[in-house]
Amino acid sequence: MTPKSKKWKELSSSTTAPHRALVTAMREIRECSPRTQAEIAKDAHQAATTLSNHLNGGRIPEEPLLRDFYMVIEEDAAGGEPLPHTLDALLDLRVHAQKRHCECCSVGYPPADDPADAELPASHAVQISPVRRAQRLRRKVRRRELSGLQEQMRVPVPRTEGDRHPTEAAELAWTETGVVARDLADGRSRDADLVLWRAGASYSADEILKAVSSCRSADLRDAAETILINAAERTDKQAVLNIAAAFSNAGRHEDVTFLLAAAIQASV
């Protein structure tokens, strides 16, 4: 049976960009099962109202519930197309969704006795755009305390070849580049943030290389570095190393330096 496309409830305007990314990924995964939501919830060991709440952005799911949800859909889709997101990518999105935009806090859950459809309280720091955060982190990364580290990590490259980023058709292949540029130009930073969060948190190494290259070619430096920052914050450190290797193989040594410095900064 072919899964039917579901009409989803619009998310609250107070939903953070990383939480939106998690909900969007969960919805895309849920679309891969032809069964009803109640049937999926039952096999995933949760109430139907709980799953509905997770899919409507009311609450960030506990990791075991998220894993069970994924496993049920994966089994339903067995033999067909692979799911649009891996389990590791989904868990990474959950980690990002839990964090506030400041480094000292994390988003908490509603009390355990709250009703299943309780809304997740909005953070007062939600208004801080990841693009502005990229600007701050870029400055911090380049401050004196990390300057020595960057010099140690920098790969010597002849100036004639250097870290040049020519505007080539291949570098403009990321289809979201124009969307991000328009959103930022029109003041829709939340929409741009969501695209950039998802790129950094869930794309493969080659896809991130394409996205960053395209943003740099379009003179969207902050957007490119926002993607790198989100990639650097992944919990799967091997994935971060794979991304760094992809950039190194492509000769983008400045991006490798920034990615690794951001990863070190995120772990402090």
Coordinates of C-alpha atoms in Angstrom, one line a residue:
M1 CA 0.0 0.0 0.0
T2 CA 1.4 3.4 -1.0
P3 CA 1.5 5.9 2.0
K4 CA -0.9 8.8 1.6
S5 CA 0.3 12.3 2.1
K6 CA -1.0 13.8 5.3
K7 CA -2.1 17.4 5.9
W8 CA -0.1 18.6 8.9
K9 CA -1.0 21.1 11.5
E10 CA 0.9 24.4 11.2
L11 CA 3.5 24.7 13.9
S12 CA 3.3 27.5 16.5
S13 CA 5.3 30.6 15.7
S14 CA 7.1 30.1 19.1
T15 CA 8.6 26.8 17.9
T16 CA 12.3 27.1 17.7
A17 CA 14.1 26.5 14.4
P18 CA 15.9 23.3 15.6
H19 CA 12.6 22.0 17.1
R20 CA 10.9 22.7 13.7
A21 CA 13.7 20.8 12.0
L22 CA 13.1 17.8 14.3
V23 CA 9.3 17.9 13.8
T24 CA 9.7 18.2 10.0
A25 CA 12.0 15.2 9.9
M26 CA 9.6 13.2 12.0
R27 CA 6.7 14.1 9.7
E28 CA 8.7 13.1 6.6
I29 CA 9.5 9.7 8.2
R30 CA 5.9 9.2 9.4
E31 CA 4.8 9.7 5.7
C32 CA 6.7 6.5 4.8
S33 CA 4.2 4.3 6.6
P34 CA 0.8 3.5 5.1
R35 CA -0.6 2.7 8.5
T36 CA -2.7 4.9 10.8
Q37 CA -1.0 7.0 13.5
A38 CA -2.8 5.0 16.2
E39 CA -1.3 1.7 14.8
I40 CA 2.1 3.2 14.7
A41 CA 1.9 4.6 18.2
K42 CA 0.7 1.3 19.6
D43 CA 3.7 -0.6 18.1
A44 CA 6.0 2.2 19.2
H45 CA 4.9 1.7 22.9
Q46 CA 3.2 5.1 23.3
A47 CA -0.2 6.7 23.4
A48 CA -1.6 8.0 20.1
T49 CA -2.0 11.4 21.7
T50 CA 1.6 11.4 22.7
L51 CA 2.8 10.7 19.1
S52 CA 0.4 13.3 17.8
N53 CA 1.8 15.8 20.2
H54 CA 5.4 15.1 19.1
L55 CA 4.4 15.4 15.4
N56 CA 2.7 18.7 16.0
G57 CA 5.6 20.3 17.9
G58 CA 4.0 20.3 21.3
R59 CA 6.8 18.5 23.1
I60 CA 10.3 17.1 22.2
P61 CA 10.1 13.3 22.4
E62 CA 12.2 11.3 24.9
E63 CA 15.0 9.4 23.1
P64 CA 13.5 5.9 23.6
L65 CA 10.2 7.0 22.2
L66 CA 11.9 8.6 19.2
R67 CA 13.9 5.4 18.6
D68 CA 10.8 3.2 18.9
F69 CA 8.9 5.5 16.5
Y70 CA 11.8 5.3 13.9
M71 CA 12.1 1.5 14.2
V72 CA 8.4 1.0 13.6
I73 CA 8.4 3.2 10.5
E74 CA 11.6 1.5 9.2
E75 CA 9.9 -1.9 9.5
D76 CA 6.8 -0.6 7.7
A77 CA 8.9 0.8 4.9
A78 CA 11.1 -2.3 4.6
G79 CA 11.7 -3.3 1.0
G80 CA 10.8 0.1 -0.4
E81 CA 12.7 3.4 -0.5
P82 CA 15.1 4.2 2.4
L83 CA 13.7 6.6 5.0
P84 CA 14.5 10.2 4.3
H85 CA 16.6 10.5 7.5
T86 CA 18.8 8.1 9.4
L87 CA 18.2 7.4 13.0
D88 CA 21.5 9.0 14.0
A89 CA 20.5 12.2 12.1
L90 CA 17.1 12.2 13.8
L91 CA 18.7 11.8 17.3
D92 CA 21.1 14.7 16.4
L93 CA 18.1 16.9 15.5
R94 CA 16.6 16.0 18.9
V95 CA 19.8 17.1 20.7
H96 CA 19.8 20.4 18.9
A97 CA 16.0 20.9 19.6
Q98 CA 16.7 20.5 23.3
K99 CA 19.3 23.3 23.4
R100 CA 18.6 27.0 24.0
H101 CA 20.5 29.3 21.8
C102 CA 22.7 30.3 24.7
E103 CA 25.4 27.9 25.7
C104 CA 24.6 27.6 29.4
C105 CA 21.0 26.3 29.2
S106 CA 19.0 23.6 27.7
V107 CA 15.3 23.4 26.9
G108 CA 13.5 21.3 29.6
Y109 CA 10.5 19.1 29.3
P110 CA 7.1 19.9 30.7
P111 CA 6.5 18.1 34.1
A112 CA 5.7 14.4 33.7
D113 CA 2.1 14.9 34.9
D114 CA 1.4 17.5 32.2
P115 CA -1.3 16.5 29.7
A116 CA 0.0 15.0 26.5
D117 CA -0.9 18.0 24.4
A118 CA 0.9 20.5 26.6
E119 CA 2.9 23.1 24.6
L120 CA 6.6 23.3 25.1
P121 CA 7.4 26.7 26.7
A122 CA 9.1 29.1 24.4
S123 CA 12.6 30.3 25.2
H124 CA 13.2 34.0 25.5
A125 CA 16.5 33.4 23.6
V126 CA 14.7 31.9 20.6
Q127 CA 14.9 35.2 18.8
I128 CA 18.7 34.9 18.5
S129 CA 19.2 33.9 14.9
P130 CA 21.8 31.1 14.2
V131 CA 23.1 33.5 11.5
R132 CA 23.9 36.1 14.2
R133 CA 25.2 33.3 16.4
A134 CA 27.5 32.3 13.5
Q135 CA 28.8 35.8 13.4
R136 CA 29.6 35.7 17.2
L137 CA 31.1 32.3 17.1
R138 CA 33.2 33.2 14.0
R139 CA 34.7 36.2 16.0
K140 CA 35.2 34.0 19.1
V141 CA 36.9 31.3 17.1
R142 CA 39.2 33.8 15.6
R143 CA 40.1 35.5 18.9
R144 CA 43.5 35.1 20.5
E145 CA 42.7 32.0 22.6
L146 CA 42.1 29.9 19.4
S147 CA 44.5 31.6 17.1
G148 CA 47.3 29.3 18.0
L149 CA 45.1 26.3 17.5
Q150 CA 44.0 27.4 14.1
E151 CA 47.6 27.9 13.0
Q152 CA 48.4 24.4 14.1
M153 CA 45.5 22.9 12.2
R154 CA 46.0 25.0 9.1
V155 CA 47.1 22.9 6.1
P156 CA 49.8 24.7 4.0
V157 CA 48.5 25.4 0.5
P158 CA 50.3 27.3 -2.3
R159 CA 48.8 30.7 -2.5
T160 CA 48.1 30.3 -6.2
E161 CA 45.8 27.4 -5.4
G162 CA 44.8 28.4 -1.9
D163 CA 41.3 28.3 -0.6
R164 CA 39.8 29.9 -3.6
H165 CA 36.0 29.5 -4.0
P166 CA 35.2 30.3 -7.7
T167 CA 31.6 30.7 -8.7
E168 CA 31.1 27.5 -10.7
A169 CA 27.8 25.9 -11.8
A170 CA 28.6 22.9 -9.6
E171 CA 29.0 25.1 -6.6
L172 CA 25.5 26.6 -7.1
A173 CA 23.9 23.1 -7.2
W174 CA 22.3 23.4 -3.7
T175 CA 18.7 24.2 -4.5
E176 CA 18.1 25.9 -1.2
T177 CA 20.7 28.6 -1.8
G178 CA 18.2 31.0 -3.5
V179 CA 15.6 30.3 -0.8
V180 CA 18.0 31.2 2.0
A181 CA 19.1 34.3 0.1
R182 CA 15.6 35.5 -0.4
D183 CA 14.5 34.7 3.2
L184 CA 17.4 36.7 4.6
A185 CA 16.9 39.6 2.2
D186 CA 13.2 39.7 3.1
G187 CA 13.8 39.5 6.8
R188 CA 12.4 36.0 7.2
S189 CA 15.4 34.8 9.3
R190 CA 13.4 32.0 11.0
D191 CA 12.7 30.4 7.7
A192 CA 16.4 30.7 6.7
D193 CA 17.4 29.4 10.1
L194 CA 15.4 26.2 9.7
V195 CA 17.0 25.4 6.3
L196 CA 20.5 26.1 7.7
W197 CA 19.9 24.0 10.9
R198 CA 18.6 21.1 8.9
A199 CA 21.6 21.2 6.5
G200 CA 24.2 21.2 9.2
A201 CA 22.4 18.8 11.5
S202 CA 21.3 16.1 9.1
Y203 CA 23.0 16.3 5.6
S204 CA 25.7 13.9 4.5
A205 CA 29.3 15.1 4.2
D206 CA 29.0 15.5 0.4
E207 CA 25.7 17.4 0.8
I208 CA 27.2 19.7 3.3
L209 CA 30.1 20.4 1.0
K210 CA 27.7 21.3 -1.7
A211 CA 25.6 23.5 0.5
V212 CA 28.5 25.4 2.0
S213 CA 30.2 25.8 -1.4
S214 CA 27.0 27.1 -2.9
C215 CA 26.4 29.6 -0.1
R216 CA 30.0 30.9 -0.3
S217 CA 29.7 31.3 -4.1
A218 CA 26.5 33.3 -3.5
D219 CA 28.3 35.5 -1.0
L220 CA 26.3 34.1 1.9
R221 CA 29.3 33.8 4.2
D222 CA 27.3 33.8 7.5
A223 CA 24.9 31.2 6.1
A224 CA 27.8 28.9 5.0
E225 CA 29.4 29.2 8.5
T226 CA 26.1 28.6 10.2
I227 CA 25.9 25.2 8.4
L228 CA 29.5 24.4 9.4
I229 CA 28.7 25.3 13.1
N230 CA 25.7 23.1 13.2
A231 CA 27.6 20.3 11.6
A232 CA 30.4 20.8 14.2
E233 CA 27.9 20.4 17.0
R234 CA 26.8 16.9 16.0
T235 CA 27.0 14.3 18.7
D236 CA 28.4 11.8 16.2
K237 CA 32.0 13.0 16.1
Q238 CA 33.0 10.5 13.4
A239 CA 30.4 12.2 11.2
V240 CA 32.1 15.6 11.9
L241 CA 35.5 14.1 10.9
N242 CA 33.9 12.7 7.7
I243 CA 32.7 16.2 6.9
A244 CA 36.1 17.6 7.5
A245 CA 37.6 15.0 5.2
A246 CA 35.2 15.8 2.5
F247 CA 36.2 19.5 2.6
S248 CA 39.9 18.7 2.8
N249 CA 39.6 16.4 -0.3
A250 CA 37.9 19.3 -2.1
G251 CA 40.7 21.6 -1.2
R252 CA 38.6 23.8 1.0
H253 CA 41.1 24.1 3.8
E254 CA 39.8 27.3 5.3
D255 CA 36.4 25.5 5.9
V256 CA 38.2 22.6 7.4
T257 CA 40.0 24.9 9.9
F258 CA 36.7 26.7 10.8
L259 CA 34.8 23.4 11.2
L260 CA 37.4 21.8 13.5
A261 CA 37.8 25.0 15.5
A262 CA 34.0 25.2 15.9
A263 CA 33.8 21.6 17.0
I264 CA 36.5 22.2 19.6
Q265 CA 34.7 25.3 20.8
A266 CA 31.3 23.4 21.0
S267 CA 32.9 20.8 23.2
V268 CA 34.3 23.2 25.7

